[in-house]
Coordinates of C-alpha atoms in Angstrom, one line a residue:
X1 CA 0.0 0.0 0.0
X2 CA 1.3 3.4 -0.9
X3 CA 1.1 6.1 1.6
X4 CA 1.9 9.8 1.8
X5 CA 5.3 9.0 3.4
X6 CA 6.5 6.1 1.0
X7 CA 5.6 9.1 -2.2
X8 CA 7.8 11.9 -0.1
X9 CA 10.5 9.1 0.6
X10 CA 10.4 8.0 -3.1
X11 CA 10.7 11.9 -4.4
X12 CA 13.6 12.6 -2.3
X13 CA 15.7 9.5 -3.2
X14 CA 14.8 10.5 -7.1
X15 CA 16.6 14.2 -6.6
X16 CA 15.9 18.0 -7.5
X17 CA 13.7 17.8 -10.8
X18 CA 16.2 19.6 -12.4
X19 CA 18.8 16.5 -12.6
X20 CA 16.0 14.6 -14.0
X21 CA 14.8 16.9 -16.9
X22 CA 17.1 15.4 -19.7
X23 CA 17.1 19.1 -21.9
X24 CA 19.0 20.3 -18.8
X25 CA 21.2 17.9 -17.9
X26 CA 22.3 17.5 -21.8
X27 CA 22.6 21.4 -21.9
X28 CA 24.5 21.3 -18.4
X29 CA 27.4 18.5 -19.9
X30 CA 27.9 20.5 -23.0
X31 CA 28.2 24.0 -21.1
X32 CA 30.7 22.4 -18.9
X33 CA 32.8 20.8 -20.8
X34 CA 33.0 23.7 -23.1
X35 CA 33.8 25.9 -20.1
X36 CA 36.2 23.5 -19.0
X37 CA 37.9 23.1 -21.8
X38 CA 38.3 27.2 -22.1
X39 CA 39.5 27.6 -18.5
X40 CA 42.0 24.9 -19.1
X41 CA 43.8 25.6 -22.4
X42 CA 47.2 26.7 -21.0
X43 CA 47.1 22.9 -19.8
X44 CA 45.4 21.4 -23.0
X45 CA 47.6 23.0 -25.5
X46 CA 51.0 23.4 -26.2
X47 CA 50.8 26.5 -28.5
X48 CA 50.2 30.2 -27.0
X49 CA 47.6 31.5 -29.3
X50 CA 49.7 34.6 -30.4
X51 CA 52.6 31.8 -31.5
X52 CA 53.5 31.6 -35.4
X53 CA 55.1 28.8 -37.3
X54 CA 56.5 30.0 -40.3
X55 CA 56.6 26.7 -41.6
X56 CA 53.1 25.2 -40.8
X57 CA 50.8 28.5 -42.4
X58 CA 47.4 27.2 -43.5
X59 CA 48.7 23.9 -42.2
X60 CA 45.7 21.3 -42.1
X61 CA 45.4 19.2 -39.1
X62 CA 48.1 16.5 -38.2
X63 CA 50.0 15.8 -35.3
X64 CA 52.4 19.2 -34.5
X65 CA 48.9 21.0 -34.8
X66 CA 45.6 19.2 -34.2
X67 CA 43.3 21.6 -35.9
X68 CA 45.8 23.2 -38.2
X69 CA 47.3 26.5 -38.3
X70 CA 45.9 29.7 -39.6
X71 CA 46.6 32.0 -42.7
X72 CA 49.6 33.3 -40.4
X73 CA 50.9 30.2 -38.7
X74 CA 49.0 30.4 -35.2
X75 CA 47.7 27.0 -34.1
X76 CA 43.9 26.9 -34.5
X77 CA 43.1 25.1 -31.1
X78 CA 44.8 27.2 -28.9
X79 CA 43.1 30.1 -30.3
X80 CA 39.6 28.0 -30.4
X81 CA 40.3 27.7 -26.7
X82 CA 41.6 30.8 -25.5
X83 CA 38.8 32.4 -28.1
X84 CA 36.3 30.1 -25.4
X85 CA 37.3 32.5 -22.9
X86 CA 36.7 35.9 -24.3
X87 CA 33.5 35.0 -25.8
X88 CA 32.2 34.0 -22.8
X89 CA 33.5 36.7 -21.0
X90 CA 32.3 39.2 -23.4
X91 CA 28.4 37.1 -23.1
X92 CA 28.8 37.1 -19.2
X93 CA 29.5 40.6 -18.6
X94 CA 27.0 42.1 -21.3
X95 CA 24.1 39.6 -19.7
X96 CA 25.1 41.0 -16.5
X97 CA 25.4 44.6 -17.7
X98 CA 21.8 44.4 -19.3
X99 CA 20.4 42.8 -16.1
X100 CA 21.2 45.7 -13.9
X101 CA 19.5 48.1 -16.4
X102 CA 16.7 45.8 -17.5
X103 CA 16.4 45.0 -13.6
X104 CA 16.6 48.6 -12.0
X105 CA 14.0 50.0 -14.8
X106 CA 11.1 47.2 -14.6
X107 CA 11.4 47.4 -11.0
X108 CA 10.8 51.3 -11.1
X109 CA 8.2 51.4 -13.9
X110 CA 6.2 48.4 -12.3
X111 CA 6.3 49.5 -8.5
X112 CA 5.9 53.4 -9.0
X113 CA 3.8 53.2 -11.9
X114 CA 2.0 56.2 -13.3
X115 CA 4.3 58.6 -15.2
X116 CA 7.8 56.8 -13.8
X117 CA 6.3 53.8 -15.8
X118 CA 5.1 55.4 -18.8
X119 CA 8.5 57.4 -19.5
X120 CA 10.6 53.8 -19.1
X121 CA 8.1 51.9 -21.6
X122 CA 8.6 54.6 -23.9
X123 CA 12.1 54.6 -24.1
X124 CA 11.6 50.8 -24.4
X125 CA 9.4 50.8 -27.2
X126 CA 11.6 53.4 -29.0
X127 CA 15.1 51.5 -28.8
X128 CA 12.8 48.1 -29.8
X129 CA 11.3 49.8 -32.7
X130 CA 15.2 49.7 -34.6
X131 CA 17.1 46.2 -35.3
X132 CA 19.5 45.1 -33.0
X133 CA 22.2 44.7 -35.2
X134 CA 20.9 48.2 -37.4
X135 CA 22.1 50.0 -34.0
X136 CA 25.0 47.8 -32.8
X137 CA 27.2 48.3 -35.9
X138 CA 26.7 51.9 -35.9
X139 CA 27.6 52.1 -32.2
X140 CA 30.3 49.8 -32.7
X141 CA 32.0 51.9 -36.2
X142 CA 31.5 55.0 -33.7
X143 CA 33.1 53.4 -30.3
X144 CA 35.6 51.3 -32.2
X145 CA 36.4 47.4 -31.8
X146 CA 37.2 45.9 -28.6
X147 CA 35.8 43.4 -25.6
X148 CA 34.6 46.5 -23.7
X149 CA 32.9 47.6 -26.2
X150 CA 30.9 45.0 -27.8
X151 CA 29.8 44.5 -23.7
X152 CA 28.4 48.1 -23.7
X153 CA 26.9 47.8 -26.9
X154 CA 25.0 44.3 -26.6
X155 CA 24.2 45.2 -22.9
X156 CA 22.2 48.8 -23.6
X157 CA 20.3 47.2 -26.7
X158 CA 19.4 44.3 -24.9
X159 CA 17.9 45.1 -21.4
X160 CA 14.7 45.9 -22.8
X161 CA 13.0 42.7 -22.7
X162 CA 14.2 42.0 -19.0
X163 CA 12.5 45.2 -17.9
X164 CA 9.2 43.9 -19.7
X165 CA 9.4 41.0 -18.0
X166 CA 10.5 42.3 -14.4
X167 CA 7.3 45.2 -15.1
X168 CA 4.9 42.6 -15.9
X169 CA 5.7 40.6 -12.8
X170 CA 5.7 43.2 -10.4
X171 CA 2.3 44.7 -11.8
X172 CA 0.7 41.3 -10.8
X173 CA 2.9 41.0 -7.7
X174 CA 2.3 44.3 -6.2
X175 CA -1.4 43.9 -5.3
X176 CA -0.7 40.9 -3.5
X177 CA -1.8 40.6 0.3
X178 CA 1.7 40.2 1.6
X179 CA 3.2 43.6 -0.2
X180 CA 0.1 45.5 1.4
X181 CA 0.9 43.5 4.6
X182 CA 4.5 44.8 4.4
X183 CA 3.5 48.4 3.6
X184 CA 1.3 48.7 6.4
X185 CA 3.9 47.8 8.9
X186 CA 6.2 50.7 7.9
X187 CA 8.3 48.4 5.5
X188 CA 10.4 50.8 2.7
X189 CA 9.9 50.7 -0.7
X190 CA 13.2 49.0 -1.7
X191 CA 13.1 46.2 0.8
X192 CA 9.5 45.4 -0.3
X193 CA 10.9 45.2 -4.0
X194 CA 14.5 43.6 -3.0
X195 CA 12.9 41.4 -0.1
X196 CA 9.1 41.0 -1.6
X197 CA 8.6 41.4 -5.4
X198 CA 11.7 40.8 -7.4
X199 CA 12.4 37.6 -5.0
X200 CA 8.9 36.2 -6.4
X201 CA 9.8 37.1 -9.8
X202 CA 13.2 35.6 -9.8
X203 CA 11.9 32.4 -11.7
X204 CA 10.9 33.7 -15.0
X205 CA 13.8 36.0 -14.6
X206 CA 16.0 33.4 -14.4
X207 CA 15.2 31.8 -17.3
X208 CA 15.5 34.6 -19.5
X209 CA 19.0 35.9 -18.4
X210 CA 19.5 32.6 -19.1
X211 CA 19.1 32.4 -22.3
X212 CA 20.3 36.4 -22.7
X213 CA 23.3 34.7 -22.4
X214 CA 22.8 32.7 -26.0
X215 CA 21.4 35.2 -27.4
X216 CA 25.0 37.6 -26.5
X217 CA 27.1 34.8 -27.9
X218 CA 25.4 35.2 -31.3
X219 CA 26.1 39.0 -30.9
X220 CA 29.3 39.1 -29.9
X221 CA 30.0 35.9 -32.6
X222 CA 28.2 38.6 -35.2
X223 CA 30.1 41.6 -34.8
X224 CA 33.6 40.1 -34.5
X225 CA 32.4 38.4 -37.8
X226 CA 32.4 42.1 -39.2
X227 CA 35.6 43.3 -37.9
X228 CA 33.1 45.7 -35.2
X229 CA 33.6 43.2 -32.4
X230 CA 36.9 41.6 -30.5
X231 CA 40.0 42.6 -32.1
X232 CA 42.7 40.8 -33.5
X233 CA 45.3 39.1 -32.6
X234 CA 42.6 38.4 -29.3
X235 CA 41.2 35.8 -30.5
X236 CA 37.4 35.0 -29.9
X237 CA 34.8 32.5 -32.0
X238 CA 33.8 35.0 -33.9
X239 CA 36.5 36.8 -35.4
X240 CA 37.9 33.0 -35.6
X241 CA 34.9 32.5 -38.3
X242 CA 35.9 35.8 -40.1
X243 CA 38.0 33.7 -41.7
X244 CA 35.1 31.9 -43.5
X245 CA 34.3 34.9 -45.6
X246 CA 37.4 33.6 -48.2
X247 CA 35.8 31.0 -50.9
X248 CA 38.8 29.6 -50.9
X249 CA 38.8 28.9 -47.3
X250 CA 35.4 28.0 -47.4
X251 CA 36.2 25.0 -50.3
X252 CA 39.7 24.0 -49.1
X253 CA 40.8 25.3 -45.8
X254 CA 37.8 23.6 -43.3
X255 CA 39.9 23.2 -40.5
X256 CA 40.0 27.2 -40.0
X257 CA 36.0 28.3 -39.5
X258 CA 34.3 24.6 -38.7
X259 CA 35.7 24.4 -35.2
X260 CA 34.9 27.5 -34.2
X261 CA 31.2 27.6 -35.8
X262 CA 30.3 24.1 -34.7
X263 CA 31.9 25.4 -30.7
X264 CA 29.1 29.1 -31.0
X265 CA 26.2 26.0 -32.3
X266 CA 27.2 23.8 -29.1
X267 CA 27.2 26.2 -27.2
X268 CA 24.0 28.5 -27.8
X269 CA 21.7 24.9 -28.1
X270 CA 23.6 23.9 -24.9
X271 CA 22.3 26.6 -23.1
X272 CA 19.2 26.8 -24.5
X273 CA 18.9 23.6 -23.5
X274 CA 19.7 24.4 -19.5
X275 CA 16.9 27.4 -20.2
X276 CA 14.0 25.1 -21.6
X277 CA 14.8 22.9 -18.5
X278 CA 14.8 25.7 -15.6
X279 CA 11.4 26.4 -17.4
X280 CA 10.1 23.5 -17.4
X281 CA 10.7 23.0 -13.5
X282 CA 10.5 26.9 -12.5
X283 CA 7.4 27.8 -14.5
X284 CA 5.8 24.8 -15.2
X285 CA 2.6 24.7 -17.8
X286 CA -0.5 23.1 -16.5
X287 CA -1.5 20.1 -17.9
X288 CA -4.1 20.5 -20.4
X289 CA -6.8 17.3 -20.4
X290 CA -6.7 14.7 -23.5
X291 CA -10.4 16.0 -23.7
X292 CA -10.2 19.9 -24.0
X293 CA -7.2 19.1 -26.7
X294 CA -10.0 17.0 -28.9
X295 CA -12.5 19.1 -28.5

């Protein structure tokens, strides 16, 4: 017989639902050892990436250089890993660049409301209404190419759809019982947003910083592509792929833009991958009945 016990006894041997949600735990192996890899490379490789061999340029892969060499002689997979680091650097520091913005202005245009709220969607709706990348490269051919750059750039384009978000939440959240509760008692504004509202938003926030981090990848990968992003000689997966514009690299010289484009697709399905699982255990959908889906 099965009681209430024996199903509490069986769902704490089984684990947090997260390490049984197979999109998450795939995405979670792939980020890691990806990360890894990165973090490691002055023990993986025997190259530094700035190195040239004079007699190994455009070298394909063999065994003094396991992905080849570039056009100048530098060793592909010491770049490939070193590139690892900046690119994730660059997508770390721009996600948590557009946080703080996206965070700080939903939180004010949700919990002040009124014309606090209509000023910040404004502004939001007028950097939405231009393309992303429209307004990046021009920012980026005025600013210049570098790390710091392409942070600043990806990070004040990009907060607007976490200050939707944190808005939307905190205009459901802030007629709630507890916040009135909180008010009544003499409780500031800050801690009820800090303590109260943003704590009970975190979930869906989560999720979509997240996958902010993909999505600044991409970005970073794209401008670099252009010659508007990291700067050479430091190496990152995107300007690694600039090389990819040459047919004749394209038909002949593989070894120099498949490693790094197959490393961006790893890693922006990976973490996709960790974000469709966080929302499938942090914001679950309800079931919907067999019947209502026939009907």
């Amino acid at each position: 017989m099965t009681t209430p016990d024996t199903l509490n006894l069986t769902a704490g041997r089984a684990g947090h639902p997260l390490l049984r949600d197979c999109y998450f735990l795939t995405g979670l192996v792939i980020l890691l050892l990806l990360t890894l890899a990165s973090l490691s490379a002055p023990w993986l490789v025997a190259f530094h990436p700035d190195d040239i061999d004079l007699m190994a340029i455009e070298a394909p892969p063999g065994d003094g250089h396991l992905l080849g060499t570039d056009e100048i002689g530098r060793d592909v997979l010491s770049r490939l890993l070193y590139g690892g680091r900046v690119s994730l650097f660059v997508a770390l520091a721009a996600v948590i660049f557009q946080g703080a913005i996206g965070i700080t202005l939903g939180s004010l245009a949700g919990y002040k409301g009124g014309v606090v709220d209509t000023l910040i969607m404004r502004l939001t709706d007028i950097i939405m209404c231009f393309p992303f990348y429209a307004l990046a490269i021009t920012l980026a051919a005025i600013m210049g190419a570098s790390s710091w750059n392409v942070i600043f750039i990806i990070g004040i384009l990009h907060w607007t759809g976490i200050a939707r978000l944190v808005r939307a939440e905190f205009l459901s959240l802030r007629e709630s019982g507890y916040v009135f509760a909180a008010k009544s008692i003499g409780v500031s504004g800050v801690t009820v947003v800090f303590r109260h509202l943003l704590r009970n938003a975190c979930a869906p926030l989560i999720i979509n910083l997240t996958l902010a981090v993909a999505n600044a990848i991409l970005a970073e990968a794209a401008l670099s592509f252009i010659g508007l992003g990291v700067k050479q000689p430091q190496p990152s997966w995107g300007n690694m792929l600039a090389a990819a514009q040459s047919i004749r690299v394209i038909d002949y010289e593989w070894w120099l833009w498949v490693p790094p484009g197959l490393t961006i697709v790893l890693m922006v399905l990976a973490i996709n991958f960790i974000g469709e699982g966080l929302s499938r255990v942090l914001n679950p959908r309800p079931a919907v009945p067999v019947k209502d889906i026939l009907n």
